[in-house]
Each structure stands twice: as C-alpha cells, then as structure tokens.
Coordinates of N, CA and C in Angstrom, one line a residue:
X105 N -16.0 -18.4 12.9 CA -16.1 -17.1 13.3 C -17.5 -16.8 13.6
X106 N -17.7 -16.2 14.8 CA -19.3 -15.6 15.1 C -19.3 -14.3 15.2
X107 N -20.3 -13.6 14.9 CA -20.5 -12.1 15.1 C -21.9 -11.9 14.8
X108 N -22.4 -10.6 15.4 CA -23.8 -10.3 15.4 C -24.4 -9.6 14.0
X109 N -23.5 -9.6 13.0 CA -23.6 -8.4 11.9 C -24.1 -9.3 10.6
X110 N -25.0 -8.5 9.7 CA -25.3 -8.9 8.5 C -24.9 -7.7 7.5
X111 N -23.9 -7.9 6.5 CA -23.6 -6.8 5.8 C -24.3 -7.1 4.3
X112 N -25.0 -6.1 4.0 CA -25.8 -6.2 2.8 C -25.3 -5.6 1.5
X113 N -23.9 -5.1 1.5 CA -23.4 -4.3 0.5 C -21.9 -4.6 0.5
X114 N -21.2 -5.0 -0.5 CA -19.9 -5.0 -0.5 C -19.3 -3.6 -1.4
X115 N -18.7 -2.8 -0.7 CA -18.6 -1.4 -1.5 C -17.2 -1.1 -1.9
X116 N -16.4 -2.1 -2.2 CA -15.0 -1.8 -2.4 C -14.5 -3.2 -3.1
X117 N -14.6 -3.3 -4.4 CA -14.2 -4.5 -5.0 C -13.5 -4.2 -6.4
X118 N -12.7 -5.2 -7.1 CA -12.1 -5.0 -8.3 C -12.3 -6.0 -9.3
X119 N -12.6 -5.5 -10.6 CA -12.7 -6.4 -11.7 C -11.4 -6.7 -12.5
X120 N -11.4 -7.4 -13.6 CA -10.2 -7.6 -14.3 C -9.7 -6.4 -15.1
X121 N -10.5 -5.5 -15.0 CA -10.1 -4.2 -15.7 C -9.0 -3.7 -14.7
X122 N -8.6 -4.1 -13.5 CA -7.6 -3.5 -12.7 C -6.4 -4.4 -13.0
X123 N -6.4 -5.3 -13.9 CA -5.2 -6.1 -14.3 C -4.7 -7.1 -13.3
X124 N -4.6 -6.8 -12.1 CA -4.2 -7.7 -11.1 C -5.5 -8.2 -10.4
X125 N -6.7 -8.0 -10.9 CA -7.8 -8.8 -10.3 C -8.1 -9.6 -11.5
X126 N -9.3 -10.5 -11.2 CA -9.4 -11.8 -12.2 C -10.9 -12.1 -12.7
X127 N -11.8 -11.3 -12.2 CA -13.2 -11.6 -12.8 C -14.0 -10.3 -13.3
X128 N -14.8 -10.9 -14.3 CA -15.5 -9.6 -15.0 C -16.5 -8.9 -14.0
X129 N -17.1 -7.9 -14.4 CA -18.4 -7.3 -13.8 C -19.4 -8.3 -13.6
X130 N -19.7 -9.1 -14.6 CA -20.9 -10.0 -14.6 C -20.5 -11.2 -13.5
X131 N -19.3 -11.7 -13.4 CA -19.1 -12.6 -12.5 C -18.9 -12.1 -11.0
X132 N -18.7 -10.8 -10.8 CA -18.5 -10.3 -9.5 C -20.0 -10.0 -9.1
X133 N -21.0 -9.5 -10.0 CA -22.4 -9.3 -9.7 C -22.9 -10.7 -9.3
X134 N -22.6 -11.6 -10.2 CA -23.4 -12.9 -10.1 C -22.9 -13.6 -8.6
X135 N -21.8 -13.2 -8.2 CA -21.3 -13.8 -6.9 C -22.1 -13.0 -5.7
X136 N -22.2 -11.6 -5.9 CA -22.8 -10.9 -5.0 C -24.2 -11.4 -4.8
X137 N -25.0 -11.6 -6.0 CA -26.3 -12.1 -5.9 C -26.4 -13.4 -5.1
X138 N -25.5 -14.4 -5.5 CA -25.5 -15.8 -4.8 C -25.3 -15.6 -3.4
X139 N -24.8 -14.6 -2.9 CA -24.4 -14.5 -1.5 C -25.4 -13.5 -0.8
X140 N -26.4 -13.2 -1.6 CA -27.6 -12.5 -0.9 C -27.3 -10.9 -0.7
X141 N -26.3 -10.5 -1.5 CA -26.1 -8.9 -1.3 C -27.0 -8.2 -2.0
X142 N -27.4 -7.0 -1.4 CA -28.3 -6.0 -1.8 C -27.6 -5.1 -3.0
X143 N -26.3 -4.9 -2.7 CA -25.6 -3.9 -3.6 C -24.0 -4.4 -3.7
X144 N -23.6 -4.0 -4.7 CA -22.0 -4.2 -5.1 C -21.6 -3.0 -5.7
X145 N -20.3 -2.5 -5.1 CA -19.7 -1.4 -5.9 C -18.5 -2.2 -6.5
X146 N -18.2 -1.8 -7.9 CA -16.9 -2.0 -8.5 C -16.1 -0.7 -8.6
X147 N -14.9 -0.8 -8.2 CA -14.1 0.3 -7.8 C -12.7 -0.1 -8.2
X148 N -12.6 -0.1 -9.6 CA -11.2 -0.4 -10.1 C -10.3 0.9 -9.8
X149 N -9.0 0.5 -9.9 CA -7.9 1.5 -9.6 C -7.9 2.6 -10.6
X150 N -7.4 3.8 -10.1 CA -7.1 4.9 -10.9 C -5.8 4.9 -11.4
X151 N -5.4 5.9 -12.2 CA -4.3 5.7 -13.1 C -2.9 5.5 -12.5
X152 N -2.6 5.9 -11.4 CA -1.2 5.8 -10.9 C -1.0 4.5 -10.4
X153 N -2.0 3.6 -10.3 CA -1.8 2.1 -9.9 C -1.3 1.3 -11.3
X154 N -0.3 0.5 -11.2 CA 0.2 -0.4 -12.3 C -0.9 -1.1 -12.7
X155 N -1.1 -1.0 -13.9 CA -2.2 -2.1 -14.5 C -3.5 -1.7 -14.5
X156 N -3.7 -0.2 -14.1 CA -5.3 0.3 -14.0 C -5.8 0.4 -15.3
X157 N -7.0 0.5 -15.5 CA -7.7 0.7 -16.9 C -7.5 2.2 -17.3
X158 N -7.4 2.3 -18.5 CA -7.1 3.5 -19.2 C -8.2 4.1 -20.1
X159 N -7.9 5.3 -20.4 CA -8.8 5.8 -21.6 C -10.2 6.0 -21.1
X160 N -11.1 5.3 -21.9 CA -12.4 5.6 -21.7 C -13.1 4.7 -20.6
X161 N -12.5 3.9 -19.8 CA -12.9 2.9 -19.1 C -14.1 3.7 -18.0
X162 N -13.5 4.6 -17.2 CA -14.4 5.3 -16.2 C -15.3 6.0 -16.7
X163 N -15.1 6.8 -17.8 CA -16.1 7.8 -18.3 C -17.2 6.9 -19.0
X164 N -17.0 5.7 -19.2 CA -18.2 4.8 -19.8 C -18.8 3.9 -19.0
X165 N -18.5 4.0 -17.6 CA -19.2 3.3 -16.6 C -20.6 3.3 -16.6
X166 N -21.2 4.6 -17.1 CA -22.6 4.8 -17.2 C -23.4 3.8 -18.1
X167 N -22.6 3.0 -18.9 CA -23.3 2.1 -19.8 C -23.7 0.8 -19.0
X168 N -23.3 0.7 -17.7 CA -23.7 -0.4 -16.9 C -25.1 0.0 -16.1
X169 N -26.0 -1.0 -16.2 CA -27.2 -0.7 -15.5 C -27.2 -0.5 -14.0
X170 N -28.0 0.2 -13.5 CA -28.0 0.5 -11.9 C -28.4 -1.0 -11.3
X171 N -29.4 -1.5 -11.9 CA -29.8 -2.8 -11.2 C -29.5 -3.9 -12.3
X172 N -28.7 -5.0 -11.8 CA -28.3 -6.0 -12.6 C -28.2 -7.3 -11.8
X173 N -29.2 -8.2 -12.4 CA -29.1 -9.7 -11.9 C -29.8 -9.5 -10.5
X174 N -30.6 -8.7 -10.2 CA -31.2 -8.4 -8.7 C -30.2 -7.7 -7.8
X175 N -29.0 -7.1 -8.3 CA -28.1 -6.3 -7.4 C -28.1 -5.0 -7.8
X176 N -28.1 -4.0 -6.8 CA -27.7 -2.6 -7.3 C -26.2 -2.6 -7.5
X177 N -25.8 -2.1 -8.7 CA -24.4 -2.1 -9.3 C -23.9 -0.6 -9.2
X178 N -23.2 -0.2 -8.2 CA -22.5 1.0 -8.0 C -21.3 1.2 -8.7
X179 N -21.2 2.1 -9.6 CA -19.7 2.0 -10.4 C -18.9 3.3 -9.6
X180 N -17.6 2.8 -9.5 CA -16.8 3.8 -9.0 C -15.3 3.6 -9.1
X181 N -14.4 4.1 -8.2 CA -13.0 4.1 -8.6 C -12.5 4.1 -7.2
X182 N -11.2 3.5 -7.1 CA -10.3 3.4 -6.0 C -9.2 4.3 -6.4
X183 N -9.2 5.6 -5.9 CA -8.3 6.5 -6.3 C -7.1 6.6 -5.0
X184 N -5.9 6.7 -5.7 CA -4.7 6.8 -4.9 C -4.7 8.3 -4.4
X185 N -4.2 8.4 -3.3 CA -3.8 9.8 -2.7 C -2.5 9.9 -3.2
X186 N -2.1 11.0 -3.9 CA -0.7 11.1 -4.5 C 0.3 12.0 -3.9
X187 N -0.3 12.8 -2.9 CA 0.7 13.7 -2.2 C 0.2 14.1 -0.8
X188 N 1.0 15.0 -0.1 CA 0.7 15.0 1.3 C -0.4 16.2 1.5
X189 N -0.9 16.8 0.2 CA -1.8 17.7 0.1 C -3.3 17.2 0.0
X190 N -3.2 15.6 -0.1 CA -4.4 15.0 -0.3 C -5.0 14.9 -1.7
X191 N -4.2 15.2 -2.7 CA -4.7 15.2 -4.2 C -4.9 13.8 -4.5
X192 N -5.9 13.5 -5.4 CA -6.3 12.1 -6.0 C -5.9 12.0 -7.5
X193 N -5.7 10.8 -7.8 CA -5.3 10.5 -9.3 C -6.6 10.2 -10.1
X194 N -7.5 11.1 -10.0 CA -8.8 10.9 -10.8 C -8.7 11.9 -12.0
X195 N -9.0 11.4 -13.1 CA -9.1 12.4 -14.3 C -10.4 13.2 -14.1
X196 N -10.3 14.5 -14.4 CA -11.6 15.2 -14.3 C -12.7 15.0 -15.2
X197 N -12.2 14.5 -16.3 CA -13.3 13.9 -17.3 C -14.2 12.7 -16.9
X198 N -13.4 12.0 -15.8 CA -14.0 10.8 -15.4 C -15.0 11.1 -14.1
X199 N -14.8 12.0 -13.5 CA -15.5 12.3 -12.2 C -17.1 12.6 -12.4
X200 N -17.7 13.2 -13.5 CA -19.0 13.1 -13.5 C -19.9 11.8 -13.7
X201 N -19.0 10.8 -14.1 CA -19.5 9.3 -14.2 C -19.5 8.6 -13.1
X202 N -18.8 8.9 -11.9 CA -18.5 8.2 -10.9 C -19.6 8.2 -9.8
X203 N -20.2 7.1 -9.3 CA -21.1 7.1 -8.3 C -20.3 7.1 -6.9
X204 N -19.1 6.4 -6.9 CA -18.5 6.1 -5.6 C -17.1 6.2 -5.7
X205 N -16.4 6.9 -4.8 CA -15.1 7.2 -4.7 C -14.4 6.8 -3.6
X206 N -13.6 5.7 -3.7 CA -12.8 5.3 -2.4 C -11.4 5.8 -2.7
X207 N -10.9 6.4 -1.4 CA -9.8 7.0 -1.4 C -8.7 6.2 -0.6
X208 N -7.5 6.0 -1.1 CA -6.7 5.1 -0.4 C -5.2 5.4 -0.5
X209 N -4.2 4.8 0.2 CA -2.8 5.1 -0.1 C -2.3 3.7 -0.4
X210 N -1.3 3.5 -1.3 CA -0.7 2.4 -1.6 C 0.8 2.7 -1.6
X211 N 1.6 1.6 -1.5 CA 3.2 1.8 -1.3 C 3.6 1.8 -2.9
X212 N 3.5 2.9 -3.5 CA 3.9 3.3 -4.8 C 5.1 4.4 -5.0
X213 N 5.8 4.4 -5.9 CA 6.8 5.3 -6.1 C 6.4 6.7 -6.5
X214 N 5.7 7.3 -5.5 CA 5.0 8.5 -5.9 C 6.0 9.6 -5.0
X215 N 6.4 10.6 -5.8 CA 7.2 11.8 -5.5 C 6.5 12.5 -4.2
X216 N 5.2 12.6 -4.4 CA 4.4 13.4 -3.5 C 4.2 12.7 -1.9
X217 N 4.5 11.5 -1.9 CA 4.3 10.7 -0.7 C 5.6 10.3 0.0
X218 N 6.9 10.9 -0.5 CA 8.0 10.3 0.1 C 8.2 10.9 1.6
X219 N 9.0 10.1 2.4 CA 9.3 10.4 3.8 C 8.1 10.9 4.7
X220 N 7.0 9.9 4.7 CA 5.9 10.2 5.4 C 6.2 10.2 6.9
X221 N 5.5 11.0 7.8 CA 5.6 10.9 9.2 C 3.9 11.4 9.5
X222 N 3.8 11.1 10.9 CA 2.3 11.3 11.4 C 1.7 12.8 11.0
X223 N 2.6 13.8 11.2 CA 2.2 15.2 11.1 C 1.7 15.3 9.4
X224 N 2.5 14.9 8.5 CA 2.1 14.9 7.1 C 0.9 14.1 6.8
X225 N 0.9 13.1 7.4 CA -0.2 12.0 6.9 C -1.6 12.5 7.6
X226 N -1.4 13.0 8.8 CA -2.6 13.5 9.3 C -3.1 14.7 8.5
X227 N -2.1 15.6 8.2 CA -2.6 16.6 7.2 C -3.2 16.2 5.9
X228 N -2.6 15.2 5.3 CA -3.1 14.4 4.1 C -4.7 14.1 4.3
X229 N -4.9 13.4 5.5 CA -6.3 12.9 5.5 C -7.2 14.1 5.9
X230 N -6.7 15.1 6.6 CA -7.7 16.4 6.7 C -8.0 16.9 5.4
X231 N -7.2 17.0 4.4 CA -7.4 17.4 3.1 C -8.5 16.5 2.4
X232 N -8.2 15.3 2.6 CA -8.9 14.4 1.8 C -10.5 14.3 2.4
X233 N -10.6 14.6 3.7 CA -11.9 14.9 4.4 C -12.7 16.1 3.7
X234 N -12.1 17.0 3.3 CA -12.7 18.2 2.6 C -13.2 18.1 1.3
X235 N -12.8 16.8 0.6 CA -13.0 16.7 -0.8 C -14.5 15.9 -0.8
X236 N -15.4 16.8 -1.6 CA -16.8 16.3 -1.6 C -16.8 15.2 -2.6
X237 N -16.1 14.7 -3.4 CA -16.1 13.7 -4.2 C -15.9 12.3 -3.5
X238 N -15.1 12.3 -2.4 CA -14.6 11.0 -1.7 C -15.9 10.7 -0.8
X239 N -16.1 9.3 -0.9 CA -17.2 8.6 -0.1 C -16.6 7.7 1.0
X240 N -15.3 6.9 0.6 CA -14.8 5.9 1.5 C -13.4 6.3 1.8
X241 N -13.0 6.1 3.0 CA -11.6 6.2 3.5 C -11.1 4.7 3.7
X242 N -10.3 4.1 2.6 CA -9.9 2.7 2.6 C -8.7 2.5 3.4
X243 N -8.8 1.2 3.9 CA -7.6 0.5 4.6 C -6.6 1.5 5.0
X244 N -6.9 2.4 5.9 CA -5.9 3.5 6.3 C -5.1 3.3 7.6
X245 N -5.0 2.0 7.9 CA -4.2 1.5 9.0 C -2.8 1.2 8.7
X246 N -2.2 1.4 7.6 CA -1.0 1.3 7.3 C 0.1 2.0 8.4
X247 N 1.0 1.3 9.0 CA 1.7 1.9 9.9 C 2.6 3.0 9.4
X248 N 3.2 2.7 8.2 CA 4.0 3.6 7.5 C 3.2 5.0 7.3
X249 N 1.9 5.1 7.2 CA 1.3 6.3 7.0 C 0.2 6.5 8.1
X250 N 0.6 6.0 9.5 CA -0.1 6.4 10.4 C -0.5 7.8 10.6
X251 N -1.6 8.2 11.2 CA -2.1 9.5 11.4 C -2.9 9.7 12.7
X252 N -3.1 10.9 13.2 CA -3.6 11.3 14.4 C -5.3 10.8 14.5
X253 N -5.7 9.6 14.8 CA -7.1 9.2 14.6 C -7.9 10.2 15.4
X254 N -7.6 10.7 16.6 CA -8.4 11.5 17.3 C -8.7 12.8 16.6
X255 N -7.8 13.4 15.8 CA -8.0 14.5 15.0 C -8.7 14.3 13.8
X256 N -8.5 13.4 13.1 CA -9.0 13.1 11.8 C -10.4 12.4 11.6
X257 N -10.5 11.4 12.3 CA -11.7 10.6 12.3 C -13.0 11.4 12.6
X258 N -12.9 12.2 13.5 CA -14.2 13.2 13.6 C -14.5 13.9 12.3
X259 N -13.3 14.4 11.7 CA -13.3 15.2 10.4 C -14.2 14.3 9.4
X260 N -13.5 13.0 9.3 CA -14.3 12.2 8.3 C -15.7 12.1 8.6
X261 N -16.3 12.0 9.9 CA -17.8 12.0 10.2 C -18.3 13.3 9.9
X262 N -17.8 14.4 10.1 CA -18.3 15.5 9.9 C -18.5 15.7 8.5
X263 N -17.6 15.3 7.7 CA -17.8 15.5 6.1 C -18.3 14.4 5.3
X264 N -18.9 13.5 6.1 CA -19.7 12.3 5.6 C -18.9 11.3 4.9
X265 N -17.6 11.2 5.3 CA -16.7 10.2 4.8 C -16.9 8.8 5.6
X266 N -17.0 7.9 4.9 CA -17.1 6.5 5.6 C -15.8 5.7 5.7
X267 N -15.5 5.4 6.8 CA -14.3 4.9 7.2 C -14.4 3.4 7.0
X268 N -13.4 2.8 6.3 CA -13.5 1.4 5.8 C -12.9 0.4 6.9
X269 N -13.4 -0.7 7.2 CA -12.6 -1.7 7.8 C -12.7 -2.7 6.7
X270 N -11.3 -3.0 6.3 CA -11.0 -3.9 5.0 C -10.8 -5.3 5.5
X271 N -11.6 -6.1 5.0 CA -11.3 -7.6 5.3 C -10.0 -8.1 4.8
X272 N -9.7 -7.6 3.6 CA -8.4 -8.1 3.0 C -7.2 -7.8 3.7
X273 N -7.4 -6.6 4.5 CA -6.1 -6.3 5.3 C -5.7 -7.3 6.3
X274 N -6.7 -8.1 6.6 CA -6.4 -9.1 7.8 C -5.7 -10.3 7.2
X275 N -5.7 -10.3 5.6 CA -4.9 -11.4 5.2 C -3.7 -10.9 4.5
X276 N -3.7 -9.7 3.9 CA -2.6 -9.3 2.9 C -1.9 -8.1 3.5
X277 N -2.5 -7.5 4.6 CA -1.8 -6.4 5.2 C -1.8 -6.5 6.6
X278 N -1.2 -7.5 7.2 CA -1.5 -7.9 8.7 C -0.6 -6.8 9.4
X279 N 0.2 -6.1 8.9 CA 0.9 -5.1 9.7 C -0.3 -4.0 10.1
X280 N -1.2 -4.0 9.3 CA -2.5 -3.0 9.6 C -3.3 -3.3 10.5
X281 N -3.4 -4.6 11.0 CA -4.4 -5.0 12.0 C -4.4 -4.3 13.3
X282 N -3.3 -4.1 13.9 CA -3.5 -3.3 15.1 C -4.2 -1.9 15.0
X283 N -3.7 -1.3 14.0 CA -4.2 0.1 13.6 C -5.8 -0.1 13.1
X284 N -6.1 -1.2 12.6 CA -7.5 -1.2 12.1 C -8.4 -1.2 13.2
X285 N -8.0 -1.9 14.4 CA -8.8 -2.0 15.5 C -8.9 -0.5 16.1
X286 N -7.7 0.1 16.1 CA -7.5 1.5 16.9 C -8.5 2.4 16.1
X287 N -8.6 2.3 14.8 CA -9.5 3.2 13.9 C -10.9 2.9 14.3
X288 N -11.3 1.6 14.3 CA -12.6 1.0 14.6 C -13.0 1.6 16.1
X289 N -12.1 1.6 17.0 CA -12.5 2.2 18.4 C -12.6 3.5 18.4
X290 N -11.8 4.3 17.5 CA -12.0 5.8 17.4 C -13.3 6.0 16.9
X291 N -13.7 5.3 15.9 CA -15.1 5.6 15.1 C -16.2 5.2 16.1
X292 N -16.0 4.2 16.9 CA -17.1 3.9 17.9 C -17.2 5.1 18.9
X293 N -16.0 5.6 19.3 CA -16.0 6.7 20.4 C -16.6 7.9 19.8
X294 N -16.6 8.3 18.7 CA -17.0 9.6 18.1 C -18.3 9.3 17.2
X295 N -18.8 8.2 17.0 CA -19.9 7.9 16.5 C -19.9 8.0 15.0
X296 N -18.7 7.7 14.4 CA -18.4 7.9 12.9 C -18.7 6.6 12.3
X297 N -19.6 6.7 11.2 CA -19.9 5.5 10.5 C -18.9 4.9 9.6
X298 N -19.0 3.5 9.6 CA -18.0 2.8 8.9 C -18.7 1.9 7.8
X299 N -17.8 1.4 7.0 CA -18.3 0.3 6.0 C -17.3 -0.9 6.2
X300 N -17.7 -1.9 6.0 CA -16.9 -3.3 6.1 C -17.0 -3.7 4.5
X301 N -15.9 -4.0 4.0 CA -15.6 -4.3 2.6 C -14.6 -5.5 2.6
X302 N -14.8 -6.3 1.4 CA -14.1 -7.3 1.0 C -13.0 -7.0 0.3
X303 N -12.8 -5.8 -0.4 CA -11.7 -5.6 -1.4 C -11.4 -6.9 -2.3
X304 N -12.4 -7.4 -2.7 CA -12.3 -8.6 -3.5 C -11.5 -8.5 -4.7
X305 N -10.8 -9.3 -5.1 CA -10.0 -9.3 -6.5 C -10.3 -10.4 -7.4
X306 N -11.3 -11.2 -6.8 CA -11.8 -12.4 -7.3 C -13.2 -12.7 -7.0
X307 N -14.1 -13.2 -7.8 CA -15.5 -13.5 -7.6 C -15.8 -14.4 -6.1
X308 N -14.9 -15.1 -5.7 CA -15.2 -16.0 -4.6 C -15.1 -15.2 -3.4
X309 N -14.3 -14.1 -3.5 CA -14.1 -13.3 -2.2 C -15.0 -12.2 -2.1
X310 N -16.0 -11.9 -2.9 CA -17.0 -11.0 -2.8 C -17.8 -11.5 -1.7
X311 N -18.3 -10.5 -0.7 CA -19.1 -10.7 0.5 C -18.3 -11.4 1.5
X312 N -16.9 -11.6 1.4 CA -16.3 -12.2 2.4 C -15.8 -11.0 3.6
X313 N -16.4 -11.1 4.6 CA -16.1 -10.0 5.6 C -15.9 -10.6 7.1
X314 N -15.6 -12.1 7.1 CA -15.5 -12.6 8.5 C -14.5 -12.0 9.3
X315 N -13.2 -11.9 8.9 CA -12.1 -11.3 9.8 C -12.4 -9.9 10.3
X316 N -12.9 -9.3 9.5 CA -13.3 -7.6 9.9 C -14.4 -7.8 10.8
X317 N -15.4 -8.5 10.6 CA -16.6 -8.6 11.4 C -16.3 -9.3 12.9
X318 N -15.4 -10.2 12.8 CA -15.0 -10.8 14.1 C -14.1 -9.8 15.1
X319 N -13.4 -8.9 14.5 CA -12.8 -8.0 15.3 C -13.7 -6.9 15.8
X320 N -14.7 -6.6 15.0 CA -15.8 -5.5 15.2 C -16.6 -6.1 16.5
X321 N -16.8 -7.4 16.4 CA -17.6 -8.1 17.5 C -16.7 -8.0 18.8
X322 N -15.6 -8.4 18.7 CA -14.7 -8.2 19.9 C -14.7 -6.9 20.6
X323 N -14.8 -5.8 19.9 CA -14.9 -4.5 20.6 C -16.3 -4.0 20.8
X324 N -17.3 -5.0 20.6 CA -18.7 -4.7 20.6 C -19.1 -3.4 19.9
X325 N -18.7 -3.4 18.6 CA -18.8 -2.1 17.6 C -20.5 -2.2 17.4
X326 N -21.0 -0.8 17.5 CA -22.6 -0.9 17.3 C -23.0 -1.0 15.9
X327 N -24.0 -1.9 15.7 CA -24.3 -2.3 14.2 C -24.9 -1.0 13.6
X328 N -25.6 -0.1 14.4 CA -26.1 1.1 13.8 C -24.9 2.0 13.2
X329 N -23.8 1.9 13.6 CA -22.8 2.6 12.9 C -22.1 2.0 11.5
X330 N -22.5 0.8 11.3 CA -22.2 0.0 10.1 C -23.0 0.5 8.8
X331 N -22.7 1.4 8.2 CA -23.5 1.8 7.1 C -24.1 0.7 6.2
X332 N -23.1 -0.2 5.8 CA -23.6 -1.1 4.8 C -24.1 -2.4 5.6
X333 N -24.6 -2.4 6.9 CA -25.3 -3.3 7.5 C -26.8 -3.2 7.1
X334 N -27.2 -2.1 6.6 CA -28.6 -1.8 6.5 C -28.9 -1.2 5.0
X335 N -29.8 -1.8 4.1 CA -30.1 -1.2 2.9 C -30.7 0.1 3.0
X336 N -31.5 0.4 4.2 CA -32.0 1.7 4.2 C -31.1 2.7 4.6
X337 N -29.9 2.4 5.4 CA -28.9 3.4 5.7 C -28.1 3.7 4.4
X338 N -27.8 2.6 3.7 CA -27.2 2.6 2.4 C -27.8 3.7 1.4
X339 N -29.0 3.5 1.2 CA -29.9 4.2 0.2 C -29.9 5.5 0.5
X340 N -30.1 5.8 2.0 CA -30.2 7.2 2.4 C -28.9 7.9 2.0
X341 N -27.8 7.2 2.4 CA -26.5 7.9 2.1 C -26.3 8.1 0.5
X342 N -26.6 7.2 -0.4 CA -26.7 7.3 -1.7 C -27.4 8.4 -2.2
X343 N -28.8 8.6 -1.6 CA -29.6 9.7 -2.1 C -28.8 11.1 -1.6
X344 N -28.3 11.2 -0.4 CA -27.8 12.4 0.1 C -26.6 12.9 -0.4
X345 N -25.6 12.0 -0.7 CA -24.2 12.3 -1.0 C -23.7 11.9 -2.4
X346 N -24.5 11.3 -3.3 CA -23.9 10.7 -4.5 C -24.6 11.1 -5.7
X347 N -25.8 11.3 -5.7 CA -26.6 11.6 -7.0 C -26.8 10.5 -7.8
X348 N -26.6 9.2 -7.3 CA -26.6 8.0 -8.1 C -28.1 7.8 -8.7
X349 N -28.9 8.1 -8.0 CA -30.4 7.7 -8.7 C -30.9 8.8 -9.7
X350 N -30.2 10.0 -9.6 CA -30.4 10.8 -10.7 C -29.6 10.6 -12.0
X351 N -28.5 10.1 -11.8 CA -27.6 10.0 -12.8 C -27.7 8.7 -13.5
X352 N -28.3 7.6 -12.8 CA -28.5 6.2 -13.5 C -29.8 5.7 -13.1
X353 N -30.6 6.1 -14.0 CA -32.1 5.9 -13.5 C -32.7 4.5 -14.1
X354 N -31.7 3.9 -15.1 CA -32.1 2.7 -15.6 C -31.5 1.5 -14.9

C-alpha cells in the first residue's frame, strides 16, 4: 500500500476497559510511541455498549497524565447515538472530565433507533452536529443508517465536527466501504476536515491506517484537510474546541 500521508495521532482507540478490547492504557501508549505517534486518544465505550466501563471510570480519567512516555494522551469516550434526536449515552457527571467525544452508531437493540431510514438518520446527524461536546463523527458509513451527505457533512464542518475515516471499517465493516468513499469525497468537495483513525482494540493495531489512507490516496484527498496529519493542526483544534490544556496541565 502506497500513499502520500503521514498520520501523527490515533484519535479513536479502545483499552481493555471496554471488555471486548485487550490492551491496557500503558500498552496502547507504548505502541503509539513505538510507531512514532505524537498523540493517542483512548475512547472507551459509553454505557449502552455491552461490556462498557462503569461507575467511576470516565470521571477519573483526569488521573492520567497529559503526556505519558513521550505521547500526548487524550482521554475521551466513544458515545452511542441512542435515538433519532441525536442524544448520546454519556453520563452528565462524566462530561467535564472528557477531552474528546467520539459519536457513533452501533447495531444495538436501542428502542430509539428502530426502523431507520434516510430522513430519520439525516435528522439524527444534524442534531449531533449541534452538540458542542462532540468532536468526531465516527464510522458513519453504515448503509443501514445512511444519511444525506450533501446536507449533513457541511453542517459537520460548520460546527467543527471531524468526520472520521475508520481503518477498522475496511476489515470488519466492509459493507461500509462504498459509503466511506462517498463521505470522503463529500468532505473533499465541501472542505470539511477529517481524521483517520485505527479504532484499535489491541495494541498492535494502534497507528494502523493503511486501508483508509490508500482509499484517500485513490481519490486524491487533500492532506491539509486531514487534521491528524499535522501536530500543529491537532493542537490548534484542541486549543480552540476542547479545553484540554487548561483541564489537564500536568
């Protein structure tokens, strides 16, 4: 696989706190450092995902240092969208402790997401776009939850949401691949920034972006629209939209 991009941060990963992932924070950070990454976000699943961490896990993430083993450690959550009004399954008490919020849809038996169609899912994502807590729109190419890209993706850009191209989808969600390309092309057309993430559930997959980057290369996606291809762009976004440097100074 050949491509012209260098990704400096993996902004969607899971630790064993998610139950269906298998490495510790230390192991994930060590892997990020060994692969030369500038930053790593640990984004374990919120409460509606089976096996997600409970009780004090997210509210105690501030115990982790901002810089660890030479890597900026961003602490966050992958929150499920739980209904067509775009509500997320984040506990209010946890919100102040989170640096980074990844919003996504999973195939879960959620009453609020029954019988999806394009109109409902388009409305869902327009509501998520307005949520100031959300940073990343994750693996949104699921054909069962297809939405109007031309309508919604410009809203993501206007509201400073980063549209994710998820490398893991090219392996485990192959039904999403066609829509992943459509989403990337729409982001390119409208100048909406993206992030490329591994969605790693084990340390060896941290920093693995090859499938996603090959697709982006095929469509000649501009490097300047890949936020996590530049430490300067990442830091600028973090300063403007997250409060991470004020919240976690050590």
